[in-house]
mmCIF file of C-alpha atoms in Angstrom:
data_model
loop_
_atom_site.group_PDB
_atom_site.id
_atom_site.type_symbol
_atom_site.label_atom_id
_atom_site.label_comp_id
_atom_site.label_asym_id
_atom_site.label_seq_id
_atom_site.Cartn_x
_atom_site.Cartn_y
_atom_site.Cartn_z
ATOM 1 C CA MET A 730 -4.252 22.935 43.623
ATOM 2 C CA THR A 731 -1.137 22.263 42.136
ATOM 3 C CA TYR A 732 -0.981 20.275 38.550
ATOM 4 C CA ALA A 733 1.003 17.884 40.762
ATOM 5 C CA ALA A 734 -1.573 17.894 43.404
ATOM 6 C CA THR A 735 -4.194 17.474 40.942
ATOM 7 C CA ASN A 736 -2.384 14.285 39.087
ATOM 8 C CA TYR A 737 -2.629 12.160 42.543
ATOM 9 C CA ALA A 738 -5.973 12.969 42.688
ATOM 10 C CA ALA A 739 -7.232 12.185 39.746
ATOM 11 C CA THR A 740 -4.722 8.376 39.685
ATOM 12 C CA ASN A 741 -5.338 7.633 43.189
ATOM 13 C CA TYR A 742 -8.342 8.993 43.822
ATOM 14 C CA ALA A 743 -10.171 6.330 46.754
ATOM 15 C CA PRO A 744 -13.534 6.651 46.936
ATOM 16 C CA MET A 745 -15.197 7.555 50.682
ATOM 17 C CA ASN A 746 -17.650 5.123 50.494
ATOM 18 C CA PRO A 747 -17.939 2.098 49.640
ATOM 19 C CA ALA A 748 -21.075 1.717 47.897
ATOM 20 C CA MET A 749 -19.634 4.250 45.400
ATOM 21 C CA THR A 750 -17.181 1.453 43.990
ATOM 22 C CA ASP A 751 -20.766 0.522 41.992
ATOM 23 C CA HIS A 752 -20.958 3.717 40.618
ATOM 24 C CA PRO A 753 -21.912 2.653 36.778
ATOM 25 C CA ASN A 754 -19.355 4.769 35.753
ATOM 26 C CA ARG A 755 -16.971 1.765 37.138
ATOM 27 C CA THR A 756 -18.998 -0.535 35.065
ATOM 28 C CA LEU A 757 -19.059 1.031 31.673
ATOM 29 C CA ALA A 758 -15.232 1.989 32.416
ATOM 30 C CA ALA A 759 -14.199 -1.556 33.074
ATOM 31 C CA PHE A 760 -16.310 -3.106 30.011
ATOM 32 C CA ALA A 761 -14.266 -0.482 27.619
ATOM 33 C CA ALA A 762 -11.117 -1.307 29.017
ATOM 34 C CA THR A 763 -11.296 -4.646 28.713
ATOM 35 C CA LEU A 764 -13.229 -5.450 25.232
ATOM 36 C CA ASP A 765 -11.938 -8.123 23.599
ATOM 37 C CA PHE A 766 -12.508 -8.090 19.996
ATOM 38 C CA ASP A 767 -12.559 -11.973 19.856
ATOM 39 C CA ALA A 768 -15.592 -11.245 22.956
ATOM 40 C CA ILE A 769 -18.298 -9.010 19.815
ATOM 41 C CA PRO A 770 -20.413 -10.975 17.915
ATOM 42 C CA ALA A 771 -19.561 -11.753 13.883
ATOM 43 C CA PRO A 772 -22.511 -9.381 13.249
ATOM 44 C CA VAL A 773 -21.581 -5.682 15.269
ATOM 45 C CA VAL A 774 -18.324 -6.176 13.799
ATOM 46 C CA GLU A 775 -20.008 -6.355 10.640
ATOM 47 C CA ARG A 776 -22.213 -3.857 11.774
ATOM 48 C CA THR A 777 -18.832 -1.367 13.386
ATOM 49 C CA ILE A 778 -17.255 -1.806 9.869
ATOM 50 C CA ASN A 779 -20.446 -0.471 7.673
ATOM 51 C CA LEU A 780 -21.082 2.522 10.417
ATOM 52 C CA TYR A 781 -17.159 3.526 10.319
ATOM 53 C CA VAL A 782 -17.057 3.663 6.419
ATOM 54 C CA ASP A 783 -20.436 5.266 6.762
ATOM 55 C CA TRP A 784 -19.167 7.944 9.079
ATOM 56 C CA LEU A 785 -16.057 7.910 6.833
ATOM 57 C CA GLY A 786 -18.139 9.188 3.721
ATOM 58 C CA SER A 787 -19.560 11.434 6.146
ATOM 59 C CA ALA A 788 -16.211 12.844 7.243
ATOM 60 C CA LEU A 789 -15.252 13.760 3.434
ATOM 61 C CA GLY A 790 -18.347 14.539 2.530
ATOM 62 C CA GLY A 791 -17.418 18.362 4.637
ATOM 63 C CA LYS A 792 -13.877 18.376 2.443
ATOM 64 C CA GLY A 793 -13.972 22.270 1.091
ATOM 65 C CA ALA A 794 -16.293 23.060 3.350
ATOM 66 C CA ARG A 795 -15.333 26.477 4.614
ATOM 67 C CA PRO A 796 -16.066 25.847 8.374
ATOM 68 C CA VAL A 797 -14.181 22.917 7.899
ATOM 69 C CA GLU A 798 -11.232 23.919 6.344
ATOM 70 C CA THR A 799 -11.062 26.749 8.330
ATOM 71 C CA LEU A 800 -10.719 24.796 11.385
ATOM 72 C CA ALA A 801 -8.522 22.274 9.428
ATOM 73 C CA ARG A 802 -5.971 25.277 9.074
ATOM 74 C CA PHE A 803 -5.978 26.632 12.461
ATOM 75 C CA ALA A 804 -5.371 22.693 13.970
ATOM 76 C CA ARG A 805 -2.210 23.171 11.387
ATOM 77 C CA THR A 806 -1.034 26.834 12.270
ATOM 78 C CA ALA A 807 -2.104 26.425 15.499
ATOM 79 C CA ARG A 808 0.349 22.768 15.609
ATOM 80 C CA GLY A 809 2.664 24.503 13.541
ATOM 81 C CA ALA A 810 4.014 22.360 10.371
ATOM 82 C CA GLN A 811 3.206 19.061 10.168
ATOM 83 C CA CYS A 812 5.925 17.055 12.055
ATOM 84 C CA PRO A 813 7.141 12.959 10.495
ATOM 85 C CA GLN A 814 5.964 11.736 14.391
ATOM 86 C CA ASP A 815 2.805 12.991 13.796
ATOM 87 C CA PRO A 816 0.747 9.877 13.727
ATOM 88 C CA CYS A 817 -2.845 10.392 12.151
ATOM 89 C CA ASP A 818 -4.409 11.108 9.376
ATOM 90 C CA VAL A 819 -6.457 14.005 9.097
ATOM 91 C CA VAL A 820 -9.215 12.655 6.243
ATOM 92 C CA ILE A 821 -10.302 15.298 4.821
ATOM 93 C CA ASP A 822 -6.666 15.885 3.041
ATOM 94 C CA ARG A 823 -5.029 13.031 3.823
ATOM 95 C CA SER A 824 -2.519 15.463 6.099
ATOM 96 C CA ARG A 825 -1.086 14.661 9.353
ATOM 97 C CA SER A 826 -1.259 15.643 12.958
ATOM 98 C CA SER A 827 -1.413 14.985 16.143
ATOM 99 C CA PRO A 828 -4.116 12.879 17.874
ATOM 100 C CA TYR A 829 -6.146 16.291 19.269
ATOM 101 C CA PHE A 830 -6.207 18.168 16.190
ATOM 102 C CA ALA A 831 -6.984 14.726 14.023
ATOM 103 C CA ALA A 832 -9.946 14.035 16.003
ATOM 104 C CA MET A 833 -10.985 17.712 16.487
ATOM 105 C CA THR A 834 -10.615 18.218 12.363
ATOM 106 C CA ASN A 835 -12.104 14.906 11.905
ATOM 107 C CA ALA A 836 -15.162 15.393 13.807
ATOM 108 C CA ALA A 837 -15.962 18.520 12.482
ATOM 109 C CA ALA A 838 -16.175 17.472 9.288
ATOM 110 C CA SER A 839 -18.343 14.156 9.626
ATOM 111 C CA HIS A 840 -20.726 16.525 11.525
ATOM 112 C CA PHE A 841 -21.289 19.028 8.618
ATOM 113 C CA VAL A 842 -22.966 17.931 6.416
ATOM 114 C CA GLU A 843 -25.147 15.728 8.543
ATOM 115 C CA GLN A 844 -25.644 12.314 7.123
ATOM 116 C CA ASP A 845 -24.289 10.755 9.722
ATOM 117 C CA ASP A 846 -25.462 8.364 11.432
ATOM 118 C CA VAL A 847 -29.203 8.987 14.378
ATOM 119 C CA HIS A 848 -29.292 6.097 17.348
ATOM 120 C CA ASN A 849 -33.485 7.301 17.078
ATOM 121 C CA GLY A 850 -33.856 5.874 20.778
ATOM 122 C CA SER A 851 -31.281 9.219 22.271
ATOM 123 C CA VAL A 852 -31.404 12.100 18.872
ATOM 124 C CA PHE A 853 -27.744 11.194 18.592
ATOM 125 C CA HIS A 854 -25.064 10.825 16.465
ATOM 126 C CA PRO A 855 -22.206 8.080 18.204
ATOM 127 C CA ALA A 856 -20.272 8.365 15.110
ATOM 128 C CA THR A 857 -19.290 11.496 14.237
ATOM 129 C CA VAL A 858 -17.965 11.940 18.659
ATOM 130 C CA VAL A 859 -16.675 8.295 18.614
ATOM 131 C CA PHE A 860 -15.290 7.116 15.574
ATOM 132 C CA PRO A 861 -13.063 10.391 15.480
ATOM 133 C CA VAL A 862 -11.939 9.403 18.855
ATOM 134 C CA THR A 863 -11.064 6.236 18.104
ATOM 135 C CA LEU A 864 -9.609 6.777 14.744
ATOM 136 C CA ALA A 865 -6.960 9.246 16.562
ATOM 137 C CA LEU A 866 -5.801 6.834 19.054
ATOM 138 C CA ALA A 867 -5.468 3.889 17.939
ATOM 139 C CA GLN A 868 -3.299 5.615 15.245
ATOM 140 C CA ALA A 869 -1.010 7.466 17.959
ATOM 141 C CA LEU A 870 -1.294 3.955 19.770
ATOM 142 C CA GLY A 871 -0.651 1.737 17.195
ATOM 143 C CA ALA A 872 -3.635 -0.277 17.463
ATOM 144 C CA SER A 873 -4.416 -3.064 15.147
ATOM 145 C CA GLY A 874 -7.797 -3.401 13.456
ATOM 146 C CA ARG A 875 -8.756 -5.450 15.595
ATOM 147 C CA GLU A 876 -8.214 -3.442 18.515
ATOM 148 C CA PHE A 877 -9.661 -0.442 16.260
ATOM 149 C CA ILE A 878 -13.388 -2.028 15.908
ATOM 150 C CA ALA A 879 -13.385 -3.192 19.419
ATOM 151 C CA ALA A 880 -13.227 0.384 20.684
ATOM 152 C CA MET A 881 -14.896 1.590 18.087
ATOM 153 C CA ARG A 882 -18.021 -0.847 20.271
ATOM 154 C CA ALA A 883 -16.041 -0.087 23.874
#
């Protein structure tokens, strides 16, 4: 299948079975796409900000770690010279990069010191996966702080 055909199929997918329209993934995607900052309770916003600051500290804790610095160097090399239009921060050195390489480097840095948050019910580190991507996309899209917080919650 060609790229055009694959892209068309991905963007124009119509389920064969009407019952699939109630699939949990569709429900979750609709919630995430329409979540408005004003609908988020104040304690949830405050907790989100606290978790983000905690994640940022974990990411900065990865600065200087050989594997993280190696990955950051790879990202700079693979991306080429920094472009003024690169919209995203790499938090360990405040360099600019593409959304992809910034998210990858920030995720690695925040996971390195193993001080990230843990959801005890799932033994999962949600901040390590969610915050680097939402930060990169918020910067790339020029999102407001309110939009950034809503995206982190979604």
